[in-house]
PDB file of C-alpha atoms in Angstrom:
ATOM      1  CA  UNK A  26     127.734 178.690 201.401  1.00  0.00           C
ATOM      2  CA  UNK A  27     125.268 179.403 204.196  1.00  0.00           C
ATOM      3  CA  UNK A  28     126.569 180.848 207.458  1.00  0.00           C
ATOM      4  CA  UNK A  29     125.267 178.961 210.477  1.00  0.00           C
ATOM      5  CA  UNK A  30     124.056 180.712 213.573  1.00  0.00           C
ATOM      6  CA  UNK A  31     125.420 179.009 216.709  1.00  0.00           C
ATOM      7  CA  UNK A  32     122.421 180.034 218.840  1.00  0.00           C
ATOM      8  CA  UNK A  33     120.524 176.758 218.399  1.00  0.00           C
ATOM      9  CA  UNK A  34     123.659 174.677 218.961  1.00  0.00           C
ATOM     10  CA  UNK A  35     124.558 176.601 222.112  1.00  0.00           C
ATOM     11  CA  UNK A  36     120.990 176.276 223.412  1.00  0.00           C
ATOM     12  CA  UNK A  37     120.903 172.508 222.829  1.00  0.00           C
ATOM     13  CA  UNK A  38     124.254 171.946 224.551  1.00  0.00           C
ATOM     14  CA  UNK A  39     123.151 174.145 227.468  1.00  0.00           C
ATOM     15  CA  UNK A  40     119.878 172.194 227.721  1.00  0.00           C
ATOM     16  CA  UNK A  41     121.841 168.937 227.875  1.00  0.00           C
ATOM     17  CA  UNK A  42     124.072 170.346 230.626  1.00  0.00           C
ATOM     18  CA  UNK A  43     121.018 171.451 232.620  1.00  0.00           C
ATOM     19  CA  UNK A  44     119.441 168.009 232.225  1.00  0.00           C
ATOM     20  CA  UNK A  45     122.439 166.220 233.764  1.00  0.00           C
ATOM     21  CA  UNK A  46     121.921 167.429 237.366  1.00  0.00           C
ATOM     22  CA  UNK A  47     118.135 167.296 236.900  1.00  0.00           C
ATOM     23  CA  UNK A  48     118.431 163.617 235.935  1.00  0.00           C
ATOM     24  CA  UNK A  49     120.578 162.929 239.000  1.00  0.00           C
ATOM     25  CA  UNK A  50     117.988 164.677 241.170  1.00  0.00           C
ATOM     26  CA  UNK A  51     115.176 162.590 239.687  1.00  0.00           C
ATOM     27  CA  UNK A  52     117.142 159.370 240.088  1.00  0.00           C
ATOM     28  CA  UNK A  53     117.589 160.034 243.783  1.00  0.00           C
ATOM     29  CA  UNK A  54     114.161 161.512 244.558  1.00  0.00           C
ATOM     30  CA  UNK A  55     111.576 159.612 242.507  1.00  0.00           C
ATOM     31  CA  UNK A  56     109.856 156.731 244.273  1.00  0.00           C
ATOM     32  CA  UNK A  57     110.763 153.181 243.264  1.00  0.00           C
ATOM     33  CA  UNK A  58     107.055 152.366 243.079  1.00  0.00           C
ATOM     34  CA  UNK A  59     104.276 154.500 241.683  1.00  0.00           C
ATOM     35  CA  UNK A  60     100.650 153.659 241.001  1.00  0.00           C
ATOM     36  CA  UNK A  61      99.227 155.264 237.880  1.00  0.00           C
ATOM     37  CA  UNK A  62      95.517 155.489 237.184  1.00  0.00           C
ATOM     38  CA  UNK A  63      96.065 155.592 233.410  1.00  0.00           C
ATOM     39  CA  UNK A  64      99.010 153.225 232.854  1.00  0.00           C
ATOM     40  CA  UNK A  65      97.025 151.295 230.244  1.00  0.00           C
ATOM     41  CA  UNK A  66      96.262 154.475 228.281  1.00  0.00           C
ATOM     42  CA  UNK A  67      99.907 155.552 228.370  1.00  0.00           C
ATOM     43  CA  UNK A  68     101.181 152.156 227.263  1.00  0.00           C
ATOM     44  CA  UNK A  69      98.589 151.726 224.533  1.00  0.00           C
ATOM     45  CA  UNK A  70      99.139 155.288 223.334  1.00  0.00           C
ATOM     46  CA  UNK A  71     102.896 154.812 223.159  1.00  0.00           C
ATOM     47  CA  UNK A  72     102.531 151.542 221.226  1.00  0.00           C
ATOM     48  CA  UNK A  73      99.995 153.211 218.903  1.00  0.00           C
ATOM     49  CA  UNK A  74     102.501 155.976 218.181  1.00  0.00           C
ATOM     50  CA  UNK A  75     105.140 153.317 217.445  1.00  0.00           C
ATOM     51  CA  UNK A  76     102.822 151.451 215.091  1.00  0.00           C
ATOM     52  CA  UNK A  77     101.845 154.688 213.351  1.00  0.00           C
ATOM     53  CA  UNK A  78     105.467 155.716 212.769  1.00  0.00           C
ATOM     54  CA  UNK A  79     106.313 152.245 211.455  1.00  0.00           C
ATOM     55  CA  UNK A  80     103.348 152.407 209.064  1.00  0.00           C
ATOM     56  CA  UNK A  81     104.316 155.922 207.993  1.00  0.00           C
ATOM     57  CA  UNK A  82     107.902 154.796 207.403  1.00  0.00           C
ATOM     58  CA  UNK A  83     106.708 151.861 205.289  1.00  0.00           C
ATOM     59  CA  UNK A  84     104.386 154.024 203.177  1.00  0.00           C
ATOM     60  CA  UNK A  85     107.092 156.689 202.827  1.00  0.00           C
ATOM     61  CA  UNK A  86     109.578 154.055 201.668  1.00  0.00           C
ATOM     62  CA  UNK A  87     107.129 152.809 199.022  1.00  0.00           C
ATOM     63  CA  UNK A  88     106.590 156.329 197.710  1.00  0.00           C
ATOM     64  CA  UNK A  89     110.196 157.508 198.136  1.00  0.00           C
ATOM     65  CA  UNK A  90     108.922 160.392 200.257  1.00  0.00           C
ATOM     66  CA  UNK A  91     111.417 163.180 200.883  1.00  0.00           C
ATOM     67  CA  UNK A  92     110.815 162.942 204.659  1.00  0.00           C
ATOM     68  CA  UNK A  93     111.454 159.174 204.853  1.00  0.00           C
ATOM     69  CA  UNK A  94     114.596 159.665 206.929  1.00  0.00           C
ATOM     70  CA  UNK A  95     112.710 161.626 209.583  1.00  0.00           C
ATOM     71  CA  UNK A  96     109.887 159.077 209.801  1.00  0.00           C
ATOM     72  CA  UNK A  97     112.407 156.234 210.081  1.00  0.00           C
ATOM     73  CA  UNK A  98     114.378 157.977 212.842  1.00  0.00           C
ATOM     74  CA  UNK A  99     111.133 158.669 214.749  1.00  0.00           C
ATOM     75  CA  UNK A 100     110.151 154.999 214.458  1.00  0.00           C
ATOM     76  CA  UNK A 101     113.604 153.842 215.590  1.00  0.00           C
ATOM     77  CA  UNK A 102     113.511 156.198 218.562  1.00  0.00           C
ATOM     78  CA  UNK A 103     110.071 155.003 219.661  1.00  0.00           C
ATOM     79  CA  UNK A 104     111.085 151.352 219.290  1.00  0.00           C
ATOM     80  CA  UNK A 105     114.247 151.831 221.362  1.00  0.00           C
ATOM     81  CA  UNK A 106     112.344 153.765 224.040  1.00  0.00           C
ATOM     82  CA  UNK A 107     109.619 151.111 224.079  1.00  0.00           C
ATOM     83  CA  UNK A 108     112.215 148.376 224.558  1.00  0.00           C
ATOM     84  CA  UNK A 109     113.811 150.306 227.420  1.00  0.00           C
ATOM     85  CA  UNK A 110     110.549 151.006 229.235  1.00  0.00           C
ATOM     86  CA  UNK A 111     109.221 147.484 228.694  1.00  0.00           C
ATOM     87  CA  UNK A 112     112.330 146.090 230.386  1.00  0.00           C
ATOM     88  CA  UNK A 113     112.626 148.534 233.278  1.00  0.00           C
ATOM     89  CA  UNK A 114     108.909 148.454 234.104  1.00  0.00           C
ATOM     90  CA  UNK A 115     108.626 144.657 234.042  1.00  0.00           C
ATOM     91  CA  UNK A 116     107.830 142.978 237.327  1.00  0.00           C
ATOM     92  CA  UNK A 117     109.603 139.728 238.150  1.00  0.00           C
ATOM     93  CA  UNK A 118     112.385 137.735 236.536  1.00  0.00           C
ATOM     94  CA  UNK A 119     110.152 136.054 233.943  1.00  0.00           C
ATOM     95  CA  UNK A 120     108.648 139.364 232.802  1.00  0.00           C
ATOM     96  CA  UNK A 121     112.091 140.990 232.586  1.00  0.00           C
ATOM     97  CA  UNK A 122     113.414 138.015 230.589  1.00  0.00           C
ATOM     98  CA  UNK A 123     110.428 138.160 228.211  1.00  0.00           C
ATOM     99  CA  UNK A 124     110.736 141.930 227.725  1.00  0.00           C
ATOM    100  CA  UNK A 125     114.474 141.598 227.142  1.00  0.00           C
ATOM    101  CA  UNK A 126     113.959 138.800 224.619  1.00  0.00           C
ATOM    102  CA  UNK A 127     111.351 140.879 222.793  1.00  0.00           C
ATOM    103  CA  UNK A 128     113.694 143.874 222.763  1.00  0.00           C
ATOM    104  CA  UNK A 129     116.644 141.848 221.452  1.00  0.00           C
ATOM    105  CA  UNK A 130     114.667 139.765 218.941  1.00  0.00           C
ATOM    106  CA  UNK A 131     112.141 142.312 217.647  1.00  0.00           C
ATOM    107  CA  UNK A 132     112.231 145.934 218.778  1.00  0.00           C
ATOM    108  CA  UNK A 133     115.947 146.702 218.529  1.00  0.00           C
ATOM    109  CA  UNK A 134     116.509 144.903 215.195  1.00  0.00           C
ATOM    110  CA  UNK A 135     113.549 146.776 213.685  1.00  0.00           C
ATOM    111  CA  UNK A 136     114.916 150.020 215.174  1.00  0.00           C
ATOM    112  CA  UNK A 137     118.304 149.336 213.542  1.00  0.00           C
ATOM    113  CA  UNK A 138     116.510 148.593 210.261  1.00  0.00           C
ATOM    114  CA  UNK A 139     114.790 151.976 210.526  1.00  0.00           C
ATOM    115  CA  UNK A 140     118.135 153.697 211.159  1.00  0.00           C
ATOM    116  CA  UNK A 141     119.541 151.907 208.099  1.00  0.00           C
ATOM    117  CA  UNK A 142     116.531 153.050 206.019  1.00  0.00           C
ATOM    118  CA  UNK A 143     117.046 156.621 207.228  1.00  0.00           C
ATOM    119  CA  UNK A 144     120.759 156.540 206.419  1.00  0.00           C
ATOM    120  CA  UNK A 145     120.168 154.970 203.027  1.00  0.00           C
ATOM    121  CA  UNK A 146     117.461 157.472 202.083  1.00  0.00           C
ATOM    122  CA  UNK A 147     119.687 160.363 203.146  1.00  0.00           C
ATOM    123  CA  UNK A 148     122.598 158.997 201.119  1.00  0.00           C
ATOM    124  CA  UNK A 149     120.368 158.462 198.073  1.00  0.00           C
ATOM    125  CA  UNK A 150     118.902 161.967 198.395  1.00  0.00           C
ATOM    126  CA  UNK A 151     122.400 163.454 198.606  1.00  0.00           C
ATOM    127  CA  UNK A 152     123.421 161.478 195.519  1.00  0.00           C
ATOM    128  CA  UNK A 153     120.361 162.658 193.615  1.00  0.00           C
ATOM    129  CA  UNK A 154     121.015 166.238 194.714  1.00  0.00           C
ATOM    130  CA  UNK A 155     124.620 165.923 193.530  1.00  0.00           C
ATOM    131  CA  UNK A 156     123.406 164.442 190.252  1.00  0.00           C
ATOM    132  CA  UNK A 157     120.958 167.325 189.764  1.00  0.00           C
ATOM    133  CA  UNK A 158     123.655 169.879 190.529  1.00  0.00           C
ATOM    134  CA  UNK A 159     126.035 168.187 188.102  1.00  0.00           C
ATOM    135  CA  UNK A 160     123.369 168.082 185.381  1.00  0.00           C
ATOM    136  CA  UNK A 161     122.487 171.724 186.057  1.00  0.00           C
ATOM    137  CA  UNK A 162     126.157 172.737 185.977  1.00  0.00           C
ATOM    138  CA  UNK A 163     126.667 170.863 182.699  1.00  0.00           C
ATOM    139  CA  UNK A 164     123.651 172.616 181.174  1.00  0.00           C
ATOM    140  CA  UNK A 165     125.013 175.994 182.261  1.00  0.00           C
ATOM    141  CA  UNK A 166     128.371 175.226 180.647  1.00  0.00           C
ATOM    142  CA  UNK A 167     126.808 174.360 177.277  1.00  0.00           C
TER     143      UNK A 167
END
């Protein structure tokens, strides 16, 4: 069995603890309104990244790629973040309602599907790995 070094775990927990007060500082200091010169580029780029990860996840699923779980989790993360930002950056009640409906009807269900694909591929890979180990162990016993 491999011994795990706690350095990465400790670093990640420390980073999370540092982000908590930083987030509070941002929440109280950032302006409620901000004009961006490249909002269209940011939005289109983010949606392009989401489309690319969805396409990658679909192709990986067809080919049973060993990294399918990672592609699916990336796609789910981008979809959930897109839903969040679409809602909180909408202007007016109608726009918020439309963004919320899109999140509930499309983005979040597809994100949950991606999480399910990731979980299923991980479970299948673990089963195959167990099957290979069992076959290898049986061959060694013969």
